[in-house]
Amino acid sequence: MQINAHFTDDDYVAFRLFYNQYDARNRRLILFNRSRALLVSAIFVLLFVYLGYEKSFILIESAILGLLSLLWFLFYPSYFIFMVRRSIKKMKKKGTPLFSEQMTYDFKENEIVSTTDTRTSIIPYSSVKEISKTADCLYIHLYENSLLPLPLRFIENPDALIDQINQKKSKSIA
């Protein structure tokens, strides 16, 4: 079975969001970035207390900084999407896109052949760790921190493809 996929900027954004949820290191980094405003606010409040400011000023400042921290925590995911989109635009202007827009996946008997404009990767089914399916995409998890994204709009029967990959994976391990 061969699948020709054309990736859009939205596909790359969805891939980055999924990858950040999948990778433990990125999850910690995102949690730290979301919590950073709260940490800075706490440092300022402690500094005001240490410097002996009036309690009313400290309470007002704590409320304002707490509200700003909460807003940052809530809106950070939107900010992250904005940053990904901005990096896509920058790289396209430079002529070095972040991802290959055209990919071909060829599911052969013993391997998956992934071909882009610049390279070809041969992936044995034994390298497939698991398969995740979201509303828009199928992700084939490979060895350490590597994913193959397959937008569902290019797959006629995603469940049949998942079964096929799992069967071939079982045969290659056995």
XYZ file of N, CA and C in Angstrom, residues 15 18-19 22-23 119 121 123 127-130 139-149:
69
model
N 1.220 18.317 14.502
C 2.315 17.395 14.817
C 3.115 17.900 16.017
N 1.090 17.442 19.212
C 1.050 16.037 19.604
C 2.403 15.597 20.149
N 3.479 15.975 19.470
C 4.817 15.573 19.897
C 5.138 16.129 21.284
N 3.555 13.991 23.758
C 4.121 12.640 23.757
C 5.480 12.583 24.453
N 6.318 13.573 24.236
C 7.684 13.570 24.744
C 7.725 14.132 26.167
N 15.160 12.861 0.863
C 15.695 11.621 1.436
C 14.672 10.500 1.440
N 13.808 7.022 3.827
C 14.074 6.278 5.059
C 13.400 4.918 4.961
N 12.219 1.868 7.231
C 11.922 1.596 8.629
C 11.357 0.186 8.748
N 10.696 -1.656 14.316
C 10.976 -0.359 14.942
C 9.717 0.360 15.410
N 8.562 -0.128 14.995
C 7.300 0.509 15.380
C 6.993 0.147 16.831
N 6.909 1.169 17.693
C 6.597 0.946 19.094
C 5.095 0.902 19.336
N 4.384 1.868 18.782
C 2.941 1.931 18.941
C 2.361 2.844 17.868
N -0.331 8.652 14.001
C 1.082 8.794 14.334
C 1.666 7.416 14.599
N 2.704 7.097 13.865
C 3.412 5.837 14.063
C 4.639 6.154 14.902
N 4.645 5.661 16.137
C 5.751 5.911 17.064
C 6.871 4.927 16.744
N 8.043 5.482 16.515
C 9.197 4.650 16.211
C 10.147 4.657 17.389
N 11.383 4.316 17.140
C 12.401 4.333 18.172
C 12.422 5.690 18.856
N 13.294 5.872 19.777
C 13.385 7.029 20.672
C 12.967 8.360 20.041
N 11.845 8.904 20.508
C 11.367 10.236 20.141
C 11.229 10.467 18.652
N 10.746 9.502 17.928
C 10.563 9.653 16.495
C 9.145 9.240 16.130
N 8.503 10.063 15.307
C 7.129 9.804 14.895
C 7.003 9.946 13.387
N 6.157 9.118 12.810
C 5.765 9.277 11.414
C 4.326 9.773 11.411
N 4.086 10.993 10.946
C 2.707 11.476 10.885
C 2.050 11.102 9.562
